[in-house]
Tab-separated table of C-alpha atoms in Angstrom:
chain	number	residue	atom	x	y	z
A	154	UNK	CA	5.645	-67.540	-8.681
A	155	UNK	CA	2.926	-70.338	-8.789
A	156	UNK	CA	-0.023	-70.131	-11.520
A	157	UNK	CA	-2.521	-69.291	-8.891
A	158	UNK	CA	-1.318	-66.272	-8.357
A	159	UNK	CA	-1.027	-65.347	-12.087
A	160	UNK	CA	-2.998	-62.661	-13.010
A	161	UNK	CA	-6.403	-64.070	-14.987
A	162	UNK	CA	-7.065	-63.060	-18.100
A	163	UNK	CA	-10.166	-61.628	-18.600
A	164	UNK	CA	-13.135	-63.399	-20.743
A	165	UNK	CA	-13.660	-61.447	-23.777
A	166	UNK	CA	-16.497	-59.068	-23.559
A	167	UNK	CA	-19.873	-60.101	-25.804
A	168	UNK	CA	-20.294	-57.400	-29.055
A	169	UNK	CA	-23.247	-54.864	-28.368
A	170	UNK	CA	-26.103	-55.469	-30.481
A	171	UNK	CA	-26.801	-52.621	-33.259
A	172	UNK	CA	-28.922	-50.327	-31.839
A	173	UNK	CA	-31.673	-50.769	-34.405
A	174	UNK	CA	-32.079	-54.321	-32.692
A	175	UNK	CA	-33.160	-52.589	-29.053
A	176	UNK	CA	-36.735	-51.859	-28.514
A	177	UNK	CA	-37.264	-48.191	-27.954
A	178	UNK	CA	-39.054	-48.995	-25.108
A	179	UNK	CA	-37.534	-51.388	-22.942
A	180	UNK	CA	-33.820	-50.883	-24.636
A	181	UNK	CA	-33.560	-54.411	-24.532
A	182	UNK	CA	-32.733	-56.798	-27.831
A	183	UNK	CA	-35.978	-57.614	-29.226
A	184	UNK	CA	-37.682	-60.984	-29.822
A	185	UNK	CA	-40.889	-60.542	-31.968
A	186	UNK	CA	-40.338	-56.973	-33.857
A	187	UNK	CA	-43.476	-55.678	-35.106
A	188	UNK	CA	-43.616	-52.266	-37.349
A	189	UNK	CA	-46.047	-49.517	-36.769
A	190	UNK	CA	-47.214	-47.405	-39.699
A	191	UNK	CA	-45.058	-44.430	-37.920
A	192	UNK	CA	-42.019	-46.459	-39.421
A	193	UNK	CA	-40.722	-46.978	-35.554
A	194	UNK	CA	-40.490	-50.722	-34.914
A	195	UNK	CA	-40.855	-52.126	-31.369
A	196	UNK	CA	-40.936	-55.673	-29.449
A	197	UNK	CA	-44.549	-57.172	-30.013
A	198	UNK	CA	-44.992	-57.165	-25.970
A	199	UNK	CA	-43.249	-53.987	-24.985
A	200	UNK	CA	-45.676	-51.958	-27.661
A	201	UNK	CA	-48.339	-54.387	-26.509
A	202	UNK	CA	-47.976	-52.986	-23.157
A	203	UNK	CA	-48.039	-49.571	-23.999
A	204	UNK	CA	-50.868	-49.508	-25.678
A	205	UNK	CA	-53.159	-51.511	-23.204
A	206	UNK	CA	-51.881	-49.661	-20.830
A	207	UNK	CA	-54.224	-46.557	-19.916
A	208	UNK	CA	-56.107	-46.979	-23.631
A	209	UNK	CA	-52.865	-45.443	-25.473
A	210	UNK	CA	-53.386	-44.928	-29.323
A	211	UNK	CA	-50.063	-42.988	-29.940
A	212	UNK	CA	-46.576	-44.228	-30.702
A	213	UNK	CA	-44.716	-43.644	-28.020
A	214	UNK	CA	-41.612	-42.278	-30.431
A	215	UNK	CA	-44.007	-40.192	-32.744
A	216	UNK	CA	-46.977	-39.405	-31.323
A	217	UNK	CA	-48.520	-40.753	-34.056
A	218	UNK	CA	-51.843	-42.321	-34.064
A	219	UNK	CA	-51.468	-46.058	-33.765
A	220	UNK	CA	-53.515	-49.526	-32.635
A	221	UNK	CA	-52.589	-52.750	-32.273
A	222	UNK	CA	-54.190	-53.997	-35.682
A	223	UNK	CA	-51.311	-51.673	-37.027
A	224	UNK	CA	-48.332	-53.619	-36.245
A	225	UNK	CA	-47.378	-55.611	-39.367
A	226	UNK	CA	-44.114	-58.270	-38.448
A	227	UNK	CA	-40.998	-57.126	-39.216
A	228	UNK	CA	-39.664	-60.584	-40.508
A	229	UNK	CA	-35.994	-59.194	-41.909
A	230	UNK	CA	-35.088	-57.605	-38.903
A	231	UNK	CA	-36.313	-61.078	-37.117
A	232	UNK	CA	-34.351	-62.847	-39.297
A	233	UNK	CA	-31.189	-60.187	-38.783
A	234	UNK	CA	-31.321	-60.254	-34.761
A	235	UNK	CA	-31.595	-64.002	-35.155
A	236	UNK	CA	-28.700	-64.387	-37.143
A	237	UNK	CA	-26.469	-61.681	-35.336
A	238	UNK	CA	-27.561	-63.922	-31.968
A	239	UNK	CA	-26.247	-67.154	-33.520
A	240	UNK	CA	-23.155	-65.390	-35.182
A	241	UNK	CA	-22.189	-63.844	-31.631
A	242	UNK	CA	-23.229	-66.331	-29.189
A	243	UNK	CA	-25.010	-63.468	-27.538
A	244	UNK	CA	-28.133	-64.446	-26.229
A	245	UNK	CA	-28.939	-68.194	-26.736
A	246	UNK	CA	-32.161	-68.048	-25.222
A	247	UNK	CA	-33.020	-65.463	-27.770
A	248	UNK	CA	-32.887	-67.321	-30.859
A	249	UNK	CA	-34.589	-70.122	-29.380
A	250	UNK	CA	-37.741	-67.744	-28.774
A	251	UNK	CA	-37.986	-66.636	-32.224
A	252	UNK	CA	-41.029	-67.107	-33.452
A	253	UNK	CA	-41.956	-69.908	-36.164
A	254	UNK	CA	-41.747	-68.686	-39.379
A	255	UNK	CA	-45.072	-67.513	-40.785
A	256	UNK	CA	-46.788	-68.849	-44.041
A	257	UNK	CA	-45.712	-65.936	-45.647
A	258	UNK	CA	-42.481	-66.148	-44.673
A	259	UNK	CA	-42.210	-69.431	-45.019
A	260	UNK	CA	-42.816	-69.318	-48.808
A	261	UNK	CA	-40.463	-66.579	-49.350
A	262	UNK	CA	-37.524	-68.699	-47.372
A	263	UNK	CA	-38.704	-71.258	-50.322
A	264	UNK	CA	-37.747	-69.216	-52.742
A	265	UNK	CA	-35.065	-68.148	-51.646
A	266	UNK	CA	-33.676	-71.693	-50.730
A	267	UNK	CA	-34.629	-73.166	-54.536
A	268	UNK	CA	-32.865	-70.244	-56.223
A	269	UNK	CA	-29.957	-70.851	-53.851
A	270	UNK	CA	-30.200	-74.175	-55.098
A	271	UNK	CA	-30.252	-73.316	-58.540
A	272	UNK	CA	-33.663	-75.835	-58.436
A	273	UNK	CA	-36.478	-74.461	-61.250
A	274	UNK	CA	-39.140	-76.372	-60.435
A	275	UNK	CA	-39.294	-75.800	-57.129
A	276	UNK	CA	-39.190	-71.671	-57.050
A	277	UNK	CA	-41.640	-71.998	-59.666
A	278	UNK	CA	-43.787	-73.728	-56.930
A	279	UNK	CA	-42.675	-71.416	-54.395
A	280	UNK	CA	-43.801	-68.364	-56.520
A	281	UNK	CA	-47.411	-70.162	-57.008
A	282	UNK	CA	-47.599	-70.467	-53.493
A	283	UNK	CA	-46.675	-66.812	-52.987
A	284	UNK	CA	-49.087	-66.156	-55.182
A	285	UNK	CA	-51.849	-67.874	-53.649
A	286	UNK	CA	-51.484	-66.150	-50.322
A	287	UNK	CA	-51.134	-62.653	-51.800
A	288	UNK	CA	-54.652	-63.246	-54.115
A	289	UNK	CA	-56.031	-64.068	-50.685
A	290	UNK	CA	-56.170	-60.962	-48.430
A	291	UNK	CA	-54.752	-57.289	-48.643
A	292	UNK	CA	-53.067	-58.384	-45.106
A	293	UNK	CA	-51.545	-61.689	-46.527
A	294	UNK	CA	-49.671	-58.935	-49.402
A	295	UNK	CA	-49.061	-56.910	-46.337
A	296	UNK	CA	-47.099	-59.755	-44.547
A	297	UNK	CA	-45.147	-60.626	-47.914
A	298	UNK	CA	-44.070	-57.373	-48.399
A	299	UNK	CA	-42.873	-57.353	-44.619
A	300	UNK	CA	-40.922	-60.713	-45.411
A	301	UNK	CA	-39.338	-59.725	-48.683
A	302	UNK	CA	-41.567	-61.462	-51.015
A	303	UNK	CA	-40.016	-59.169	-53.844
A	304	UNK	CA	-36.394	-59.059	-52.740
A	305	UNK	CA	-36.749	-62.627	-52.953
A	306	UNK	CA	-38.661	-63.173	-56.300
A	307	UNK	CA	-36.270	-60.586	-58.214
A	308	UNK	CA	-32.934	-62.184	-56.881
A	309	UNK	CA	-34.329	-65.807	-58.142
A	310	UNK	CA	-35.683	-64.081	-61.462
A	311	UNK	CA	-31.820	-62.549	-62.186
A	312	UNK	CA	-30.727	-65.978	-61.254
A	313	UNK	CA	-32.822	-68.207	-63.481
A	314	UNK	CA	-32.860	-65.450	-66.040
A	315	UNK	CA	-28.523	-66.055	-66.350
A	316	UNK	CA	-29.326	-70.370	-66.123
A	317	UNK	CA	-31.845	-69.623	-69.028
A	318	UNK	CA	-29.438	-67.708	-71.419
A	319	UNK	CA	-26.530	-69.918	-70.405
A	320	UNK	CA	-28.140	-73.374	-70.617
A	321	UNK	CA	-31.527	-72.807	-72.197
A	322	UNK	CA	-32.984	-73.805	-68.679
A	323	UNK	CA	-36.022	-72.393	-66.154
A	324	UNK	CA	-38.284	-70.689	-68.368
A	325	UNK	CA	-41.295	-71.823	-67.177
A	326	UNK	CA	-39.428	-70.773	-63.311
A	327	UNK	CA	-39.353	-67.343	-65.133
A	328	UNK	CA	-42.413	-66.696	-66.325
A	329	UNK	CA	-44.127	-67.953	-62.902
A	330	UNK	CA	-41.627	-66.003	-61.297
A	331	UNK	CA	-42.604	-62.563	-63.337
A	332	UNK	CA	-46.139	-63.443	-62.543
A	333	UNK	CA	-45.671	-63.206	-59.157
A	334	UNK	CA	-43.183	-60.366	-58.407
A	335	UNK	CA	-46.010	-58.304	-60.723
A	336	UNK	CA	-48.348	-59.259	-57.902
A	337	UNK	CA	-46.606	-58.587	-55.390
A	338	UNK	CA	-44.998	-55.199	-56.665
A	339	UNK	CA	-43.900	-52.499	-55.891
A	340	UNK	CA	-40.095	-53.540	-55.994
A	341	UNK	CA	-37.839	-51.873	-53.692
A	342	UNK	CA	-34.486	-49.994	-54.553
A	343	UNK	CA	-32.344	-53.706	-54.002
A	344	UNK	CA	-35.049	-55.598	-55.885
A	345	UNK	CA	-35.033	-53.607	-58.712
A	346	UNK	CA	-31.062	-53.264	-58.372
A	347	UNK	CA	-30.534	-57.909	-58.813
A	348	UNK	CA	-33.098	-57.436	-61.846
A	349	UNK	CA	-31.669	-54.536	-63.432
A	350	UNK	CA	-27.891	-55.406	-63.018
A	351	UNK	CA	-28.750	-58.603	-64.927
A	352	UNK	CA	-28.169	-58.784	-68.839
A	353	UNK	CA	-29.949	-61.595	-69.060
A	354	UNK	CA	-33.565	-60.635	-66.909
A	355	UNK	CA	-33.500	-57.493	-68.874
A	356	UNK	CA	-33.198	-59.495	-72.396
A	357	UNK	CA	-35.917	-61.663	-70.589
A	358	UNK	CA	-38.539	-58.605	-69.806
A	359	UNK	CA	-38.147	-57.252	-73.608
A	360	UNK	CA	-39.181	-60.540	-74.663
A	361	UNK	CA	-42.063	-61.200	-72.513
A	362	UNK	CA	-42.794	-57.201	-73.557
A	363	UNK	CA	-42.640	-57.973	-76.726
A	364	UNK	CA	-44.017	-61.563	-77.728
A	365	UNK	CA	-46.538	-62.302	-74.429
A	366	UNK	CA	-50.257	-62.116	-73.518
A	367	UNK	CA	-51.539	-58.853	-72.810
A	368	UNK	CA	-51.416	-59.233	-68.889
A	369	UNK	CA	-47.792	-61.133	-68.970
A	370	UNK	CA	-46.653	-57.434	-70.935
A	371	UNK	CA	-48.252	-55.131	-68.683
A	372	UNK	CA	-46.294	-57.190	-65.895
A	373	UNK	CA	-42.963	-57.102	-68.012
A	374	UNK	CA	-43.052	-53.278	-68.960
A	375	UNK	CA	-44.258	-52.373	-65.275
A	376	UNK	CA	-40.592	-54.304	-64.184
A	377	UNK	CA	-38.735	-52.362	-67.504
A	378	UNK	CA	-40.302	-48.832	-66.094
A	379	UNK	CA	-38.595	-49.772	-62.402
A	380	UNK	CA	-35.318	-50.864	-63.927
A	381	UNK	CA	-35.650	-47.660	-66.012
A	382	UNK	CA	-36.908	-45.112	-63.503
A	383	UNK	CA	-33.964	-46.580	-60.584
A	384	UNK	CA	-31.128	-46.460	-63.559
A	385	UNK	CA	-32.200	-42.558	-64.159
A	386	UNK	CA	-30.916	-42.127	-60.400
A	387	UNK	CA	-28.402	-44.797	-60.127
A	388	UNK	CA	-25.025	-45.856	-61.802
A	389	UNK	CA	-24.949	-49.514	-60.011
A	390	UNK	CA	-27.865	-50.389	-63.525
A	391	UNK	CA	-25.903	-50.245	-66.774
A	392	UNK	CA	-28.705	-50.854	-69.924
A	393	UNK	CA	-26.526	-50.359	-72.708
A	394	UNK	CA	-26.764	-54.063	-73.847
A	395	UNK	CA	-29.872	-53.805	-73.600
A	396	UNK	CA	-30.890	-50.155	-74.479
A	397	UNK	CA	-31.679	-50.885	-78.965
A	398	UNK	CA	-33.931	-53.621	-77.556
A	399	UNK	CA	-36.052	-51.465	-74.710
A	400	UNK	CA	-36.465	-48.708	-77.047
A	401	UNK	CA	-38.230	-51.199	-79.723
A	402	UNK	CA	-40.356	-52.856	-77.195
A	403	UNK	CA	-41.186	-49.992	-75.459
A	404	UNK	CA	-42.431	-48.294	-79.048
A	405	UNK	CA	-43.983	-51.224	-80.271
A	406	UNK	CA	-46.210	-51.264	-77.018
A	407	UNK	CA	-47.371	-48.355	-77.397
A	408	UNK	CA	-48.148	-48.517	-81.209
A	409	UNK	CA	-50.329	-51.951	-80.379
A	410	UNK	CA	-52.138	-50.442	-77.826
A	411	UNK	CA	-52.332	-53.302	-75.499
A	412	UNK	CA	-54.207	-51.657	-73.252
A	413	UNK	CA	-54.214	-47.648	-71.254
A	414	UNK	CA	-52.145	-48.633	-68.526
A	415	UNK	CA	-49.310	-50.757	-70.803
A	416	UNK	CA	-49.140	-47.370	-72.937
A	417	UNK	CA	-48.904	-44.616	-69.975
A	418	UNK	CA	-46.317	-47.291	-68.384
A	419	UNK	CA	-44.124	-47.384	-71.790
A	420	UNK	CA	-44.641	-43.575	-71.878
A	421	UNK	CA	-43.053	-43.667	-68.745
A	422	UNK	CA	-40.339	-45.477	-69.255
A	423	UNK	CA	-39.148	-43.798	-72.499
A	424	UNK	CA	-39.290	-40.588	-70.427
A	425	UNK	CA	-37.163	-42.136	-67.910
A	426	UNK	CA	-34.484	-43.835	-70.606
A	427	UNK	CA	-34.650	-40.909	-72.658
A	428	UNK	CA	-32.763	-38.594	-69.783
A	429	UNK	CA	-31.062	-41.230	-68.220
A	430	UNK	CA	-29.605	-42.439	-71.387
A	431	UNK	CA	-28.712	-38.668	-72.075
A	432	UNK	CA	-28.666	-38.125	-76.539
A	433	UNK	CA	-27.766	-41.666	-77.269
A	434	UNK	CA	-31.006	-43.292	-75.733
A	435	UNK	CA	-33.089	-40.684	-77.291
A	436	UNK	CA	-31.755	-40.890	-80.647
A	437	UNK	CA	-32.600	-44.737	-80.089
A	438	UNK	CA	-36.122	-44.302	-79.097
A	439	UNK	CA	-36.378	-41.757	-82.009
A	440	UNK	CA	-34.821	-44.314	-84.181
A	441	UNK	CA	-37.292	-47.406	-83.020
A	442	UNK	CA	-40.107	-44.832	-84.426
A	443	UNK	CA	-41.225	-42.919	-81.016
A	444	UNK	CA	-42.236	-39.533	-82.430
A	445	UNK	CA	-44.949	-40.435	-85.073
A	446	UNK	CA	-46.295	-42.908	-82.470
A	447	UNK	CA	-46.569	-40.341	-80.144
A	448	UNK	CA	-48.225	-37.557	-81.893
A	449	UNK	CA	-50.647	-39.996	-83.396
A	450	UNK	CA	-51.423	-41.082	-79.704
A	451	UNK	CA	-51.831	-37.321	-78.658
A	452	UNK	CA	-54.931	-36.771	-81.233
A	453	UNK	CA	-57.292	-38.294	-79.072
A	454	UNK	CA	-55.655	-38.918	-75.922
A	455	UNK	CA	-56.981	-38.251	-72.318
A	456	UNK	CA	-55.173	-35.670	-69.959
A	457	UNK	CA	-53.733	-38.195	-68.081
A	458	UNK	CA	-52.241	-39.915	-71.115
A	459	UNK	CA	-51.354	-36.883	-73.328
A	460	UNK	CA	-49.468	-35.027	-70.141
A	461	UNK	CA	-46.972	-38.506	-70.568
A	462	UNK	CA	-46.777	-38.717	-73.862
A	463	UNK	CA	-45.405	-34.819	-74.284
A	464	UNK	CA	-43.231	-35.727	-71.793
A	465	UNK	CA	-41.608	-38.633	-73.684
A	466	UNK	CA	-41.769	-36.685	-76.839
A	467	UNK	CA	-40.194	-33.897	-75.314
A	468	UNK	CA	-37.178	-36.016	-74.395
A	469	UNK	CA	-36.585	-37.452	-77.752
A	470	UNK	CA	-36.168	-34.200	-78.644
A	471	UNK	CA	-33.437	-33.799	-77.292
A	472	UNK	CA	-31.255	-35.826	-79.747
A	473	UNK	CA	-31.160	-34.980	-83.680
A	474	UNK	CA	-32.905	-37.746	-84.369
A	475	UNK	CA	-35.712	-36.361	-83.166
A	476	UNK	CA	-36.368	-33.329	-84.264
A	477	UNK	CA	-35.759	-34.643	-88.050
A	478	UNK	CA	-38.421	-37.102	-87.250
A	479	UNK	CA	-40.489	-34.115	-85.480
A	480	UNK	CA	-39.945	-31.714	-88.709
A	481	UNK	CA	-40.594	-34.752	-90.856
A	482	UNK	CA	-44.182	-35.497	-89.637
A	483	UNK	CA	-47.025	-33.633	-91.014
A	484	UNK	CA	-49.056	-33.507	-87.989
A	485	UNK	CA	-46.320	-33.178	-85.562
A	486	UNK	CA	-46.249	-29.440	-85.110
A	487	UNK	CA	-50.161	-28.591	-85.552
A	488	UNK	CA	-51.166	-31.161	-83.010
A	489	UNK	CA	-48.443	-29.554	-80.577
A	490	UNK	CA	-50.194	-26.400	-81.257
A	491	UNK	CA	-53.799	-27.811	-80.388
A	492	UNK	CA	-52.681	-29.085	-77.454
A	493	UNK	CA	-51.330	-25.751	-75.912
A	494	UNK	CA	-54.198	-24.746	-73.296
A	495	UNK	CA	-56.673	-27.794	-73.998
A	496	UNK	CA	-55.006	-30.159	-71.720
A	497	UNK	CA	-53.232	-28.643	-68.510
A	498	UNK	CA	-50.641	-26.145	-67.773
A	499	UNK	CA	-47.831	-29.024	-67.365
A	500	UNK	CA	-49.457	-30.168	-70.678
A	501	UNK	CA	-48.748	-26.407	-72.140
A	502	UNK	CA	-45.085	-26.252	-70.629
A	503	UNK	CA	-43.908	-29.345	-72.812
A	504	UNK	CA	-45.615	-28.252	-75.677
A	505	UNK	CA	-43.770	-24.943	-75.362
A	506	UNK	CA	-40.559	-26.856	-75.287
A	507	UNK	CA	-41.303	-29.404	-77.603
A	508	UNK	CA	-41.971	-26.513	-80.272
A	509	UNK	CA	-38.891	-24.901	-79.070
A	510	UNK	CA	-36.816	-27.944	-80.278
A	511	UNK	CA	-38.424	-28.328	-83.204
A	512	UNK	CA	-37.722	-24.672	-84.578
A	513	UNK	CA	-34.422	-23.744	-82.262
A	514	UNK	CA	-30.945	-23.876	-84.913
A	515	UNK	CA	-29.422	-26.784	-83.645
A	516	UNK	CA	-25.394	-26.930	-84.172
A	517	UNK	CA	-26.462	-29.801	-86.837
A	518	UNK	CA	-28.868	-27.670	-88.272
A	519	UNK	CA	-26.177	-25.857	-91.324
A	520	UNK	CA	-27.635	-22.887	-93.744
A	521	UNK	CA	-28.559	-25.144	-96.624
A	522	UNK	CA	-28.775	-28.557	-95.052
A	523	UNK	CA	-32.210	-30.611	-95.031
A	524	UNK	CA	-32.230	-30.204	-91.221
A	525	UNK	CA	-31.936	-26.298	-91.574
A	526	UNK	CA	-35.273	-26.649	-94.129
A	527	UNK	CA	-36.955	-28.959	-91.975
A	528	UNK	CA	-36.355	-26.340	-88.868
A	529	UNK	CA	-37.844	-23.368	-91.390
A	530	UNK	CA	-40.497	-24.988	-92.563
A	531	UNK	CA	-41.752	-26.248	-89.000
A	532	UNK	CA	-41.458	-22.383	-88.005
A	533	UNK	CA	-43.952	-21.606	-90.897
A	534	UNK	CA	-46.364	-24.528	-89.857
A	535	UNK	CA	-46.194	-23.038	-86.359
A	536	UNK	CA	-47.485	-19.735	-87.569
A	537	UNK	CA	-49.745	-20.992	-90.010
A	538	UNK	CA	-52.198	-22.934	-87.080
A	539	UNK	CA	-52.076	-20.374	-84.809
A	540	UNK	CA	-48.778	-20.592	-82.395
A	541	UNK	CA	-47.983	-16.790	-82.249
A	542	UNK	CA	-51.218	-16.404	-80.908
A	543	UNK	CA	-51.255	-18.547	-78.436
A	544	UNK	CA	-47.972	-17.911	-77.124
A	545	UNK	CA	-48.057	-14.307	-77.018
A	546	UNK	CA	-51.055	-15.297	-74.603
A	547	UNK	CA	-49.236	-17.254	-72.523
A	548	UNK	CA	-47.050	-14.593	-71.647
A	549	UNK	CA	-49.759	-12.397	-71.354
A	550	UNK	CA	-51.268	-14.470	-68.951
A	551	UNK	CA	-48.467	-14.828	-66.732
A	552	UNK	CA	-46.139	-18.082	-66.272
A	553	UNK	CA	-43.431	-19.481	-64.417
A	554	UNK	CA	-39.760	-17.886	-65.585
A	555	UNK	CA	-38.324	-20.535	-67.424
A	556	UNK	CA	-41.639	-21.174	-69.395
A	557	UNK	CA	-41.453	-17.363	-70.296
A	558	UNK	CA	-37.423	-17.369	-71.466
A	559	UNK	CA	-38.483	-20.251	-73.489
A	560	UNK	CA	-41.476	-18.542	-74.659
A	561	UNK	CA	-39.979	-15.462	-75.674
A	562	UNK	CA	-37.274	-17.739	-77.768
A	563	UNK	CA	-39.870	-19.254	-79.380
A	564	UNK	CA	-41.210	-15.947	-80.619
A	565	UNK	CA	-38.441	-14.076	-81.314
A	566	UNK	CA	-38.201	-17.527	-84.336
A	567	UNK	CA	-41.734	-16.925	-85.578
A	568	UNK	CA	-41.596	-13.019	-85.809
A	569	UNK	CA	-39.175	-13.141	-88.335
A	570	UNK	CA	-41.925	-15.046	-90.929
A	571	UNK	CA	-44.804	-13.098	-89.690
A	572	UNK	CA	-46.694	-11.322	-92.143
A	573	UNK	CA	-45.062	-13.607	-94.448
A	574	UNK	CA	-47.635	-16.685	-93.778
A	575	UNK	CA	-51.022	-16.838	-94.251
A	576	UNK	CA	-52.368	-18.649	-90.858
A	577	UNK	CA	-55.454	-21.093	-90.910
A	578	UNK	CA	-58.307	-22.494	-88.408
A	579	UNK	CA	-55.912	-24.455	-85.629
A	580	UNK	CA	-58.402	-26.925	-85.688
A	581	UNK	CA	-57.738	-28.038	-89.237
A	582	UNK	CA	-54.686	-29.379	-89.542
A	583	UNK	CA	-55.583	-33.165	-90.652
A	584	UNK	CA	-54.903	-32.239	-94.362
A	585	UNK	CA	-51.634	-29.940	-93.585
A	586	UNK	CA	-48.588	-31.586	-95.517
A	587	UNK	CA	-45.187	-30.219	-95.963
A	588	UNK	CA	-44.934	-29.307	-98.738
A	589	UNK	CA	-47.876	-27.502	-99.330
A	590	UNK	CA	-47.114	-24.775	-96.860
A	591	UNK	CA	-48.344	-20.871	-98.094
A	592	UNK	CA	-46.331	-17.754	-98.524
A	593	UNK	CA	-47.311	-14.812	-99.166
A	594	UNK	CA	-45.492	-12.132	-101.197
């Protein structure tokens, strides 16, 4: 049989693009993708169209309310179709009508290209320029967001962060770096994922935490409360190297008082590493000195402030530690007690279970031990400013179920030394000390 009448073979069939590369409207592979606020993104001319068409303000997917001044770029799923285009031969004419690259875009491909190329200086200049265009308008940050300004900056600060601790190199590239990914925060789940996974950024962020200028540690314990916050819901971040040194920093912050928003950030954060490190962590932030920074912070502090700092005393509770360090400060108990009712009812929850820790028998807690003592003798300080009081109103007044079980625990522990304590003003508890507590006969 001759060749021409061999059956052909048929040319192989082109790959289908991923639907999220179609515009909804014209189902076609898009060239210029533009996101609406609605979170639908469409081809710049097709949504275009639409909307000059009969003086449309909706999204045609949502209904939403939307105008043209809306549509931000969509430079990573640019980039994506572009690449998918040259990887499948697909559409020729389609990568050749990208678009040129943006300013913003263009100095987060510069990043990305000098940490590639393991080159310092130049992300360092990169980052300056990225800075420079985000201090410029709120629709420059807008457009660096949309290009991955902060995917970009965190994978080059994980990068020059392992060079550093290797070969003592790029830390000048770091500390421009920080700058910037501060500015142009917040971090997304996969930028906080290439700092977090990295020994060495961490180790970095505690030291510029720790030893910087007040602005360069607000932007390093902003980054630690991400890394934190996205480890309390993810197992991909593992801190333990790290976990003695976060603790300190975090602590220390506080106790210097940088500034309001460096404390509520550290409070935070030792919320977040308190539960996500489970007993362990909280044992180390109890152990780096959290609980007598705390309740001297809650003295004077503003709602705002005192809601997060019960919260991240509340969770160092939860280890031994703790409560011996709870027990063992004078004012820790009475300014619990004044706080019940003065600041909010959130505020009054964690008080309740802060006291409840405190004065609960803990399996550590034996008959004659120091811990046992410690747990009586915070029961009698309860009592003595007031606590009975105060939480037989609160179920009086009507609460939430859990805050009532734990409620009714707590009183069930103070009934057993009523009548046996002689109680005093609640607001005069400055000159309390342990061991001057009164019984009565």
């Amino acid at each position: 049989m001759s060749s021409s009448l061999q059956p052909r073979t048929p040319p192989p069939t082109k790959e289908e693009p991923p639907p999220e590369f179609l515009c909804p409207i014209t189902l076609d592979l898009m060239r210029d993708p533009v996101a609406a606020p609605t979170g639908i993104t469409y081809d710049r001319a097709a949504i275009s169209s639409w909307l000059l068409s009969g003086g449309q303000r909706t999204c045609p997917v949502t209904h939403g309310d939307l105008r043209a001044a809306d549509l931000v770029p969509n430079h990573t799923l640019r980039r994506l179709i572009h690449d998918w285009c040259a990887a499948n031969h697909h559409a020729p004419r389609v990568v050749e009508r990208v678009p040129p690259a943006t300013p913003e875009e263009a100095a987060v491909a510069d990043v990305e290209a000098a940490a590639r190329a393991g080159d310092a200086e130049r992300c360092a200049a990169a980052a300056r320029w990225v800075q420079r265009l985000a201090r410029l308008t709120e629709q420059n940050r807008l457009l660096l967001a949309s290009a991955g300004a902060a995917r970009a900056l965190a994978v080059a600060f994980a990068s020059f962060a392992d060079d550093d601790a290797a070969a003592g190199i790029g830390g000048d590239a770091l500390d421009d770096v920080l700058a910037t990914l501060a500015l142009v925060a917040p971090m997304d789940e996969e930028a906080v994922v290439a700092v977090g996974s990295s020994r060495a950024s961490v180790a970095r962020l505690v030291a510029a935490a720790a030893n910087g200028g007040r602005q360069r540690r607000l932007q390093a314990v902003v980054m630690i409360r991400q890394v934190v916050s996205v480890s309390f819901h993810r197992y991909g971040i593992d801190l333990s190297a790290n976990a003695d040194a976060i603790a300190q920093v975090l602590v220390k912050a506080i106790r210097d008082a940088v500034c309001p928003q460096v404390t509520r950030t550290c409070l935070v954060a030792a919320y977040h590493l308190a539960y996500a490190g489970g007993e362990g962590a909280a044992a180390r932030l109890a152990a780096a000195g959290l609980v007598p920074v705390v309740v001297e912070l809650l003295v004077d502090a503003d709602r705002g402030t005192a809601e997060k700092a019960l919260a991240a005393l509340d969770a160092a509770l939860a280890s031994g530690a703790g409560r011996a360090c709870a027990r063992a400060d004078a004012l820790a108990v009475p300014v619990l007690v004044k706080k019940m009712f003065s600041v909010s009812d959130a505020a009054t929850e964690l008080v309740l279970s802060a006291l409840l820790r405190i004065c609960k028998k803990w399996p550590e807690d034996g008959e004659d031990s120091a811990a046992a003592k410690g747990r009586r003798l915070a029961i009698i300080e309860a009592l003595q400013v007031g606590a009975l009081q105060k939480v037989l109103l609160l179920i009086q007044a009507g609460c939430r179920d859990e805050t009532k079980e734990k409620a009714t625990d707590l009183l069930r522990l103070m009934v057993r030394y009523q009548g046996k304590v002689e109680c005093v003003d609640t607001m005069d508890f400055r000159g309390l000390k342990r061991g001057t507590t009164v019984l009565t006969t």
